[in-house]
C-alpha positions as CSV (number, residue, x, y, z in Angstrom):
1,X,-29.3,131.4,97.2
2,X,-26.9,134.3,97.9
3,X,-22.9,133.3,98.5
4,X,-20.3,136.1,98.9
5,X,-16.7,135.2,98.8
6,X,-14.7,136.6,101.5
7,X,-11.4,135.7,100.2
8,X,-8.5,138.0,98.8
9,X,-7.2,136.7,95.2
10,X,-3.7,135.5,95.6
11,X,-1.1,137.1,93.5
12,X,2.4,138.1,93.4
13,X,2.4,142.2,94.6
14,X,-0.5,140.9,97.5
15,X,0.6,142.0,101.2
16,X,2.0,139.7,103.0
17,X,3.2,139.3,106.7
18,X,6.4,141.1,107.5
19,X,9.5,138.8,107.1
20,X,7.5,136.5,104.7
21,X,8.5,136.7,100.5
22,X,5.4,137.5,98.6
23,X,3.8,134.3,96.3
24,X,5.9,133.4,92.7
25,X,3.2,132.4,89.7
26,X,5.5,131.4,87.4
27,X,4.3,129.8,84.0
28,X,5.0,126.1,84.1
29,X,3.3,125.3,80.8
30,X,1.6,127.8,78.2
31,X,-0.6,127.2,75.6
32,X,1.6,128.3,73.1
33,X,4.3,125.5,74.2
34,X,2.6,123.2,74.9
35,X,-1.4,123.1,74.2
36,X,-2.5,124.1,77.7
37,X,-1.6,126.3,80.7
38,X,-0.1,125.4,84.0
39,X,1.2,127.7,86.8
40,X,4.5,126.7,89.4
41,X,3.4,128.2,92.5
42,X,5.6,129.4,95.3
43,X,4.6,130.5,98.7
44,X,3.9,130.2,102.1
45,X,1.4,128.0,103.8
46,X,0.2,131.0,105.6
47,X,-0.4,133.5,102.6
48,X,-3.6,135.6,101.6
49,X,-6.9,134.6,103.0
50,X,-5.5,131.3,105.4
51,X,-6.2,129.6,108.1
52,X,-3.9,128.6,111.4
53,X,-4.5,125.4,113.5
54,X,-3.3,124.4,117.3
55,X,0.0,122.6,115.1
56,X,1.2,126.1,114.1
57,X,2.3,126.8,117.4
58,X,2.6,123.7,119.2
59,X,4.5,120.4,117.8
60,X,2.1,118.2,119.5
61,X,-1.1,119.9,118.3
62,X,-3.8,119.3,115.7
63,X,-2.9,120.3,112.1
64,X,-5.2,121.1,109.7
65,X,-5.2,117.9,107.8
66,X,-6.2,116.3,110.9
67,X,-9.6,118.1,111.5
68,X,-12.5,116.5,110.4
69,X,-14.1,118.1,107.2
70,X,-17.4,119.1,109.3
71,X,-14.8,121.5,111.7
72,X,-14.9,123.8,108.5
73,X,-18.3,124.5,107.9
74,X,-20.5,126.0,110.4
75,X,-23.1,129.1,111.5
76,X,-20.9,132.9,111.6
77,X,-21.7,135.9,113.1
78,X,-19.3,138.8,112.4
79,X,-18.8,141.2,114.9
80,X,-18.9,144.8,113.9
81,X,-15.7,146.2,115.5
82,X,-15.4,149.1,112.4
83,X,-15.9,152.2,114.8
84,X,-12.1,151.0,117.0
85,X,-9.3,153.2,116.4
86,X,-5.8,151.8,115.4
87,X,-4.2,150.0,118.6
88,X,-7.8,149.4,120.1
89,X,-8.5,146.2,122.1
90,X,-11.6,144.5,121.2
91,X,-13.6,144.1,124.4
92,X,-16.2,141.9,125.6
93,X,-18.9,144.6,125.1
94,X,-18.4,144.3,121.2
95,X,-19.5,140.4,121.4
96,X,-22.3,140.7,124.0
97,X,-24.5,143.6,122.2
98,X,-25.4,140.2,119.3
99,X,-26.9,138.1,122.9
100,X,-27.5,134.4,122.3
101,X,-26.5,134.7,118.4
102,X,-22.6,134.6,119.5
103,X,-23.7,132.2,121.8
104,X,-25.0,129.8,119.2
105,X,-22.1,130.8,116.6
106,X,-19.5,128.4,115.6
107,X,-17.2,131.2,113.9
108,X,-16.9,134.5,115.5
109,X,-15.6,136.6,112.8
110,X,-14.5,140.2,113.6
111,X,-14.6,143.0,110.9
112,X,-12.7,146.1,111.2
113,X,-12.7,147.5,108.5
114,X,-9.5,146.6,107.3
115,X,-10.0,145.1,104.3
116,X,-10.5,148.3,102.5
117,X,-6.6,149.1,103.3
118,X,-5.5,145.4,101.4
119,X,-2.4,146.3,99.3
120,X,-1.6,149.7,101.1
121,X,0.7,150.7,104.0
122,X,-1.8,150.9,106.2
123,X,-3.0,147.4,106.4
124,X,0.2,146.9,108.3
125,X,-0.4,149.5,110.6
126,X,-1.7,148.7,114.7
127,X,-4.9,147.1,114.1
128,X,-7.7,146.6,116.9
129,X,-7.1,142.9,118.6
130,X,-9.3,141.0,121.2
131,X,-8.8,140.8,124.9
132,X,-8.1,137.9,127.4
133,X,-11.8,138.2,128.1
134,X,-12.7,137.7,124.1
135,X,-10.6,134.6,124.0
136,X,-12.4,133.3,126.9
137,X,-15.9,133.7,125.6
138,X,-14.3,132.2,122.3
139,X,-12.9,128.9,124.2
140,X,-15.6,128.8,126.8
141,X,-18.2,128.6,124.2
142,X,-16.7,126.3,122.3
143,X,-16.1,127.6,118.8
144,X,-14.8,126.2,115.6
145,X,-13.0,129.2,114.7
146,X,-12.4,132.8,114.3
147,X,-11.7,135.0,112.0
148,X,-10.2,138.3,110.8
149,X,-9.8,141.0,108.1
150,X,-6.6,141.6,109.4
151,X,-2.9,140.3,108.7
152,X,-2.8,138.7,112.7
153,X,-5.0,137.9,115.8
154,X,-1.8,139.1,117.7
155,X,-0.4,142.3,116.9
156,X,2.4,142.6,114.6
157,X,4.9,143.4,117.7
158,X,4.3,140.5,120.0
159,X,6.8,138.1,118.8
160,X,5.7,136.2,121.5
161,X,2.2,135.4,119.7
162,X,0.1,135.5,122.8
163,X,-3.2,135.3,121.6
164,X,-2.6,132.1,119.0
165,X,-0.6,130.4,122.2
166,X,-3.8,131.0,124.4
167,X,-6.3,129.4,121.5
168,X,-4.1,126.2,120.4
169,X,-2.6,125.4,123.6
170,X,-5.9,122.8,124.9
171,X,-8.5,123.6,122.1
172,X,-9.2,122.2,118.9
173,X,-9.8,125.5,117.0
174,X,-8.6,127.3,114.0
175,X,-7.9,131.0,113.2
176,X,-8.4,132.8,110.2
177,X,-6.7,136.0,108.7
178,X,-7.1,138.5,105.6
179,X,-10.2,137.9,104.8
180,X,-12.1,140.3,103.3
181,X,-16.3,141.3,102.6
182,X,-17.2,141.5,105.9
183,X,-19.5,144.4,105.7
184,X,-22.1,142.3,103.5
185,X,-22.8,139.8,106.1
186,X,-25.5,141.9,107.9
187,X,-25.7,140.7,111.9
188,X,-27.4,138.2,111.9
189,X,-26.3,133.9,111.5
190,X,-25.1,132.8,108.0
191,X,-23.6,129.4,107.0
192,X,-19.7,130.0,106.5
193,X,-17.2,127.6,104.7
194,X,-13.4,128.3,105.4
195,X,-12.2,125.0,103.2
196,X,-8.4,124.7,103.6
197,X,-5.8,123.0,101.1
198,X,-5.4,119.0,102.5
199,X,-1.8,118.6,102.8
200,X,0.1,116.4,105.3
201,X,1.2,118.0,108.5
202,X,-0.6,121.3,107.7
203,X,0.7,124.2,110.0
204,X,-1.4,126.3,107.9
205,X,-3.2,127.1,104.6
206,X,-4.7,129.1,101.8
207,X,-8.6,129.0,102.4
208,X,-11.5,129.7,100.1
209,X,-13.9,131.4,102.9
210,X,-17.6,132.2,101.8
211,X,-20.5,133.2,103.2
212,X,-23.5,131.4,102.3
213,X,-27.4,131.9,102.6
214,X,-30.5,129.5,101.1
């Protein structure tokens, strides 16, 4: 069995989106005090390694508590997009050269690279981001989900958040961001588990995604 973890460990100087407060750990209870440990946690439901569902855009939509447990595990591909400059669109080409395997895929999950800038400047610079013909291979095919090892599937200037309006508008799908490890996936179909926290009315949350081979 082989299992790499794809997620970035939560802590208080981790990047987060612009506007958002980073996470507070505070101790709650300490050994010292009283006989075991206990952390207060502070953040948003959309820090670190998360996951987005239709209901983070759209009042009417799908949260994540709402999904059955089986919408979070499923066969990933990850797309190799690591030779795009900053500001490049991801293109339809990029999918196509893996044939039937992003077909077959439930989770397309695009790696740029960009988990080797986590806690620096430049994570937040103009990554790469798919095109309207992407998210129609994405919804046409039917997939679970998507996923990136960037901070947004928009970029950071549309305030309008295109690409999340055209995926939760009419489709039961999710969206992932920061996650990290993509280069050890190879190119070929692995089992991935993106489990996020249950919580009522979930616009969003913290996931533990790993990759996962018998």
């Amino acid at each position: 069995m082989k299992v790499i973890d794809l997620t970035h460990v939560i802590s208080e100087d981790m990047p987060v989106y612009p506007g958002t407060e980073p996470p507070i750990l505070a101790p709650a209870n300490t050994y010292e005090k009283d006989g075991f440990k206990e952390t207060l946690m502070t953040m948003f439901s959309h820090t670190g390694t998360h996951m987005d569902p239709p209901g983070h855009l759209f009042a009417d939509r799908t949260m994540l508590d709402e999904f059955p447990a089986e919408h979070f595990v499923g066969k990933a591909l990850v797309i190799d997009c690591r030779d795009l400059k900053e500001g490049d669109l991801i293109t339809i080409d990029k999918v196509k050269q893996y044939g039937e395997k992003a077909e077959k895929a439930d989770y397309l999950l695009f790696n740029l690279g960009w988990d080797k800038r986590w806690g620096t400047d430049d994570y937040f610079k103009d990554y790469p981001y798919i095109d309207n013909d992407v998210v129609e291979f994405i919804l046409s095919t039917n997939k679970k989900g998507i996923g990136f090892d960037v901070i947004g599937v928009d970029p950071i200037p549309d305030e309008n958040l295109t690409i999340h309006k055209q995926l939760f508008k009419e489709h039961e799908i999710v969206n992932i961001e920061n996650l990290m490890n993509l280069d050890q996936c190879g190119d070929d179909l692995f089992w991935f588990f993106c489990l996020p926290l249950k919580y009522i009315k979930a616009d969003g949350a913290p996931i533990r995604a790993i990759a996962f081979w018998e």
